[in-house]
Coordinates of C-alpha atoms in Angstrom, one line a residue:
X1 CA 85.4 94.7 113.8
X2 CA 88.4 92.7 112.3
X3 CA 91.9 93.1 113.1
X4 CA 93.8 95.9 110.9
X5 CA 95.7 94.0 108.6
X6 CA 97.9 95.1 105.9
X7 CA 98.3 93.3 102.4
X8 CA 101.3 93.6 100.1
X9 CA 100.1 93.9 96.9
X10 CA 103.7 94.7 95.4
X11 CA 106.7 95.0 97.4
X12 CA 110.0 95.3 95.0
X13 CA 111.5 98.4 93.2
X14 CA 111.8 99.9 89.6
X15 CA 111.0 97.2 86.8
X16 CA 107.8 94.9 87.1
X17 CA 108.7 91.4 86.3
X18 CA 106.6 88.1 85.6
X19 CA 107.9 87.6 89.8
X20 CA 108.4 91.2 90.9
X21 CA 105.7 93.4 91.4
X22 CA 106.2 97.4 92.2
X23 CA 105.1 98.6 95.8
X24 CA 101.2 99.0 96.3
X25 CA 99.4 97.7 99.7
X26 CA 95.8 98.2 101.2
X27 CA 95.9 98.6 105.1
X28 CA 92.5 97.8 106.4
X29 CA 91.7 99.6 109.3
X30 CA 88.5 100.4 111.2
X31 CA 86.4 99.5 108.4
X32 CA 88.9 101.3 106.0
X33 CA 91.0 100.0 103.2
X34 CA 93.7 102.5 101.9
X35 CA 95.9 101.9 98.8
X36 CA 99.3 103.0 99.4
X37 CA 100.7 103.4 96.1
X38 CA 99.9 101.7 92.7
X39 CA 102.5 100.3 90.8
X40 CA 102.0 98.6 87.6
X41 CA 99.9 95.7 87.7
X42 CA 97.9 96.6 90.9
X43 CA 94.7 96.1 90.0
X44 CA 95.6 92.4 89.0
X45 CA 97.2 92.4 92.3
X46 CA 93.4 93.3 94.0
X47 CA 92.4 90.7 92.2
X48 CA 94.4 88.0 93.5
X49 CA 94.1 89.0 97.0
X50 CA 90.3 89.6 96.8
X51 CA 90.2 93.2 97.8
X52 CA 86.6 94.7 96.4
X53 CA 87.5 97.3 94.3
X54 CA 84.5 99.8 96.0
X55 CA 86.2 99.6 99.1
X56 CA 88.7 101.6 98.1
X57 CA 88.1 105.1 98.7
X58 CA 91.2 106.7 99.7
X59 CA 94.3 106.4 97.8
X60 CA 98.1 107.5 99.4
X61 CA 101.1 107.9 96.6
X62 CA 104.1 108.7 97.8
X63 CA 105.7 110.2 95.0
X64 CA 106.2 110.8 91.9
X65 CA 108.2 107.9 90.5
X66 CA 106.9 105.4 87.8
X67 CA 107.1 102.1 89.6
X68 CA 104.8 103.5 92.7
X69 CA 101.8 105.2 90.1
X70 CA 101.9 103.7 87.0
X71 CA 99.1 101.4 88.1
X72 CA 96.7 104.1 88.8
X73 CA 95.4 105.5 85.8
X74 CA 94.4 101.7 84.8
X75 CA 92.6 101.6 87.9
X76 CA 91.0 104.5 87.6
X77 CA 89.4 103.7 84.6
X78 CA 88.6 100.3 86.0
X79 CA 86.4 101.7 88.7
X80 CA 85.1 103.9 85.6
X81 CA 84.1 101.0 83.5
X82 CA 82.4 99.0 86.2
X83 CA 80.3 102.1 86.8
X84 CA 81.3 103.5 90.0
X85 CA 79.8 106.2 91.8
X86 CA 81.0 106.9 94.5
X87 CA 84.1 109.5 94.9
X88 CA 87.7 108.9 95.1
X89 CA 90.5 111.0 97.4
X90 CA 93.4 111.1 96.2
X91 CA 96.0 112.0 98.5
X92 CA 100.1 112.8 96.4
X93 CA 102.8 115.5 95.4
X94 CA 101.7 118.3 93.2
X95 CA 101.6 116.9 89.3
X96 CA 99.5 113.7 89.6
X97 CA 96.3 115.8 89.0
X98 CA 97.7 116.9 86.0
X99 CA 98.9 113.8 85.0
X100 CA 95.6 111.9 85.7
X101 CA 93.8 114.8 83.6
X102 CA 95.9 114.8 80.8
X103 CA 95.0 111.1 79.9
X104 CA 91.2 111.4 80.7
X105 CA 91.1 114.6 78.5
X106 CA 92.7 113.1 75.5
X107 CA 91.0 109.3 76.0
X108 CA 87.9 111.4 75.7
X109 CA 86.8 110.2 79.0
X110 CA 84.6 111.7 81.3
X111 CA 84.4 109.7 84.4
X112 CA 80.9 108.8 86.3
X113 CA 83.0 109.6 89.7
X114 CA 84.7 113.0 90.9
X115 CA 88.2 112.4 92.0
X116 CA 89.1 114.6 95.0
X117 CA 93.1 115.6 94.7
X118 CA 94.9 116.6 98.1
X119 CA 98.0 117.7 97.0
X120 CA 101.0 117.6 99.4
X121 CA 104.2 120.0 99.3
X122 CA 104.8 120.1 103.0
X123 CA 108.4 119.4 104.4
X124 CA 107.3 119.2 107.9
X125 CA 104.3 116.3 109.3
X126 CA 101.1 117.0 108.6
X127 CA 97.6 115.5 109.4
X128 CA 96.2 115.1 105.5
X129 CA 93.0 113.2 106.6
X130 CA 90.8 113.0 109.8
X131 CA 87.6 111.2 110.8
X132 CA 86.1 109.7 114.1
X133 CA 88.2 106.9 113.8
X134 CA 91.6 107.5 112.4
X135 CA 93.9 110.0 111.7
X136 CA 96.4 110.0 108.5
X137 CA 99.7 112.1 108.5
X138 CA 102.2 112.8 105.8
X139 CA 105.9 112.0 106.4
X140 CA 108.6 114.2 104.8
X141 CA 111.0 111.5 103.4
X142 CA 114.9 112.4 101.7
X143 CA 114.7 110.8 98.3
X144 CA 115.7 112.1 94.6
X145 CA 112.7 114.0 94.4
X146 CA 109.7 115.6 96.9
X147 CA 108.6 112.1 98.6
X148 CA 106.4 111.3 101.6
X149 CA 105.6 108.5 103.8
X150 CA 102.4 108.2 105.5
X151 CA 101.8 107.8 109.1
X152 CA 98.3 105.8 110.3
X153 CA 96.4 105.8 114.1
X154 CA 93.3 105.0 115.4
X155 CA 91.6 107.1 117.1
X156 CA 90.8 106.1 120.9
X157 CA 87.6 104.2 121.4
X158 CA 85.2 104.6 124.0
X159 CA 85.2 102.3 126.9
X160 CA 83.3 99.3 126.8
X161 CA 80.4 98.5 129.2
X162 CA 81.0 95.8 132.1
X163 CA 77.3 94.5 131.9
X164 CA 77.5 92.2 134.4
X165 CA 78.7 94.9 137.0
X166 CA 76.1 97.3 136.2
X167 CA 73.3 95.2 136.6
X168 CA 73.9 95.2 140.1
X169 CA 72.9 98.7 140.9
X170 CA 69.6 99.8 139.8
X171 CA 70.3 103.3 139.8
X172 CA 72.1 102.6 136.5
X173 CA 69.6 103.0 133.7
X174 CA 70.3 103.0 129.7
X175 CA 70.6 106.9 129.5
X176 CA 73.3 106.4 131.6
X177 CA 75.8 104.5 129.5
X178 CA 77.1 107.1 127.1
X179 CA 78.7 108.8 129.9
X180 CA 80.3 105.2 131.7
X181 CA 81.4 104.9 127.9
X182 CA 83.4 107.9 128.0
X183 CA 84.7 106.9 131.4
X184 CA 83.0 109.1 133.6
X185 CA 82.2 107.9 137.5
X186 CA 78.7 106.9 138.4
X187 CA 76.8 108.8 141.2
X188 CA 73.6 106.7 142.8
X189 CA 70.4 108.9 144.4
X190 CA 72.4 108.2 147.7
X191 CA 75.5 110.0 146.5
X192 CA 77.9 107.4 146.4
X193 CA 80.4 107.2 143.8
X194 CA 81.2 104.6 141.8
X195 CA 84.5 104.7 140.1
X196 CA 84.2 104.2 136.4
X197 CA 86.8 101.5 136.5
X198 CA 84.0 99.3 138.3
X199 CA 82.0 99.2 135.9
X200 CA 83.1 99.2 132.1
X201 CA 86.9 97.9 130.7
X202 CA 89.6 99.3 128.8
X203 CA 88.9 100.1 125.7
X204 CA 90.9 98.2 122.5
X205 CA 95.0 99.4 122.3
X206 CA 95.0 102.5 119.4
X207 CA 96.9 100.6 116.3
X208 CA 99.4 102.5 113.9
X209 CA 101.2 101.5 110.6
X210 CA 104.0 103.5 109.0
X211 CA 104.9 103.7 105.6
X212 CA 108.3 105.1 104.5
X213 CA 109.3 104.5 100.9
X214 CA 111.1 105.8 99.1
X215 CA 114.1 107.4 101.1
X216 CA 117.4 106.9 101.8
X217 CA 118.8 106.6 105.6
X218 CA 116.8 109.6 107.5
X219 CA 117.2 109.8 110.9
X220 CA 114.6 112.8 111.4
X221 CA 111.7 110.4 111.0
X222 CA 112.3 108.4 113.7
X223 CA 111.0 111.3 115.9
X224 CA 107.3 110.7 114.1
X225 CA 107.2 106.9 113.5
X226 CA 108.1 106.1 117.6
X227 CA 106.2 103.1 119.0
X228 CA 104.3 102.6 115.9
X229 CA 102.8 98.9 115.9
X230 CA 104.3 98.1 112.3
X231 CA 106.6 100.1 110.5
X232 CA 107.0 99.4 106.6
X233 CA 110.4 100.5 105.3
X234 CA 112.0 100.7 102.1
X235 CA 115.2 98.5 101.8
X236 CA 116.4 98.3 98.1
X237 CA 120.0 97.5 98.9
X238 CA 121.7 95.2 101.4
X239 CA 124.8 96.9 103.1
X240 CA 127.0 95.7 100.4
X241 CA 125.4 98.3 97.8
X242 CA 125.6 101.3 100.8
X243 CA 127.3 103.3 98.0
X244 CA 124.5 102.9 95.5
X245 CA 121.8 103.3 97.7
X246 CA 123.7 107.1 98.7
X247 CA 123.4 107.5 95.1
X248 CA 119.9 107.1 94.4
X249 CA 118.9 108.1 97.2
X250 CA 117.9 104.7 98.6
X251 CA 118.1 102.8 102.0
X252 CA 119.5 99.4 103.2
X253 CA 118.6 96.6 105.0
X254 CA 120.8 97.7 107.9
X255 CA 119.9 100.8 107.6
X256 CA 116.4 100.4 107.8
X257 CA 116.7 98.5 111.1
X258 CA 118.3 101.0 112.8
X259 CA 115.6 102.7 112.2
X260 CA 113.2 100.4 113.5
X261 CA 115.1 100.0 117.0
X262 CA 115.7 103.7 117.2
X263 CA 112.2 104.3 116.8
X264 CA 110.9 101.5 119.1
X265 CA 108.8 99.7 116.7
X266 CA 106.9 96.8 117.4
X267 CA 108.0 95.1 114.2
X268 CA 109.7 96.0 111.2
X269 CA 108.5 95.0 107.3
X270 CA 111.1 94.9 104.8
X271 CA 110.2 95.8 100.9
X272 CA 110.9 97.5 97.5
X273 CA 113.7 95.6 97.2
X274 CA 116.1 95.7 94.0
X275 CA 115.4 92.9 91.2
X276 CA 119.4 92.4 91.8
X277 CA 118.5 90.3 94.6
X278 CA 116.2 88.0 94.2
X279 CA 116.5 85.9 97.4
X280 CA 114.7 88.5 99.5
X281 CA 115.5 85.8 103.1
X282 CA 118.8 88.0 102.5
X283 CA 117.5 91.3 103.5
X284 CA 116.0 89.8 106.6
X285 CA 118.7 88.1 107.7
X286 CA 120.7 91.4 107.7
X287 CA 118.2 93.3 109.4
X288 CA 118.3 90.9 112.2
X289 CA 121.2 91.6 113.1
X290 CA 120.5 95.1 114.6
X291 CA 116.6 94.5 115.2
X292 CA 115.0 91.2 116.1
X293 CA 111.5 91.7 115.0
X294 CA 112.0 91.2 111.4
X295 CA 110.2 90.4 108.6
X296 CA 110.5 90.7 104.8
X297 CA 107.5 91.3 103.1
X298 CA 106.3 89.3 100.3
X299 CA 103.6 89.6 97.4
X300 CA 100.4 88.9 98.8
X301 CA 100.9 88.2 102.0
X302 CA 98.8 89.7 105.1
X303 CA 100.6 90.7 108.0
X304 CA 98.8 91.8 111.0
X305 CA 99.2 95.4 113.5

């Protein structure tokens, strides 16, 4: 399976520009791709960076502000057009369902897929999606309105079979390797035991991405977003606008690295950035100041967990 990536699709704030594209991304993860919200213009965006559009099954929006779901009635009615069948999760604050039906019901559409709406209202963490191999948990965020980030792990894997070590004791056969997978000790018709250890390795490190946009400077998440392998967080202002980003309920560059080091991140990923600055090297460069693994994000780019 390929490494979980994570492509920016859209990475700056408020108004889309003929440059500037509002915050959408796909994290591909264990054979998953999630959309984290749909700006205006996404779908283009999946174009360009050659995402199939039926891989996308699950679909994160943060909130409720134009430049982060605009984008997703259009490509709703994309997946419509091209004849999808297969269902669609949608996973946002009370009032997109309504939103989303209000346009299908007066286009006179009736889609050839069901849309399955989990709508979030809680202010405390909260496990929103579950399945063998990952687990997805909402993050309360302190914007202008109800806002959540999103919090993605693997699950563990089994432990993977040392082939060459097994085929040295006979007493091993194939209905045995379930259990060495699950790292339980081997016991020959002698009775010896043979640590588990001996014979299989570690399994893969467990991977997680954070998501935290929009919100201004929150300390409280830090406590769910520890040690996460790559943490994406809003920084719309550089320290010079602090003011303005109180105001609107924003974060800076600064600000989001002290996140990132209080939190123990592996590395930090700068974005939704204000059209006022437009050389975005800026907001790195401040950010490196308080937290050395650095890097801001830019439109169609890949970065790696």
């Amino acid at each position: 399976m390929k490494k979980p990536s994570l492509t920016i699709l859209g990475c700056h704030s408020s108004i889309p520009t003929n440059r500037f594209h509002p915050t959408a991304q796909v994290l591909e993860i264990k054979g998953f791709s999630f959309l984290i919200d749909c700006g205006e213009g996404t779908q283009v965006q999946l174009r360009k960076a050659k995402i199939k559009f039926n891989r996308i099954i699950h679909i994160f929006i943060s909130h409720l502000h134009g430049d982060h779901f605009f984008g997703l009635i259009g490509l709703l009615s994309t997946f419509h057009l091209l004849g999808r069948e297969n269902s669609v999760s949608i996973y946002a604050p009370k009032g997109l369902k309504e939103i989303i039906d209000v346009h299908f019901k007066w286009s006179y559409t009736k889609l050839k897929y069901c849309i399955d709406h989990i709508e979030l209202s809680s202010k405390k963490l909260e496990k929103i999606m579950e399945n063998d191999k990952i687990e997805v948990f909402s993050i309360p965020l302190k914007h202008r309105i109800y806002a959540n980030g999103f919090l993605f792990k693997e699950k563990p894997s089994n432990r993977k079979l040392n082939m060459e070590e097994i085929k040295k004791i006979p007493d091993i056969k194939i209905v045995d390797y379930p259990d060495l997978k699950l790292g339980k000790d081997f016991k020959t018709y002698d009775g010896r035991i043979i640590p588990n250890y001996k014979l299989t390795f570690d399994p893969p490190k467990i991977l997680s991405y954070a998501f935290c946009s929009d919100t201004s400077f929150y300390l409280p998440i830090i406590d769910h977003i520890k040690y996460v392998d790559l943490l994406y967080h809003e920084s719309t202002f550089l320290k010079t606008e602090e003011k303005r980003a109180i105001n609107t309920g924003h974060s800076t560059a600064n600000q989001a690295a002290h996140i990132a080091k209080e939190a123990k991140v592996k590395k930090l990923l700068l974005g939704h950035y204000s059209n006022r600055f437009p050389n975005i090297k800026e907001f790195e460069k401040e950010a490196k100041k308080i937290f050395f693994n650095v890097e801001a994000s830019e439109p169609l780019k890949t970065y790696y967990l």
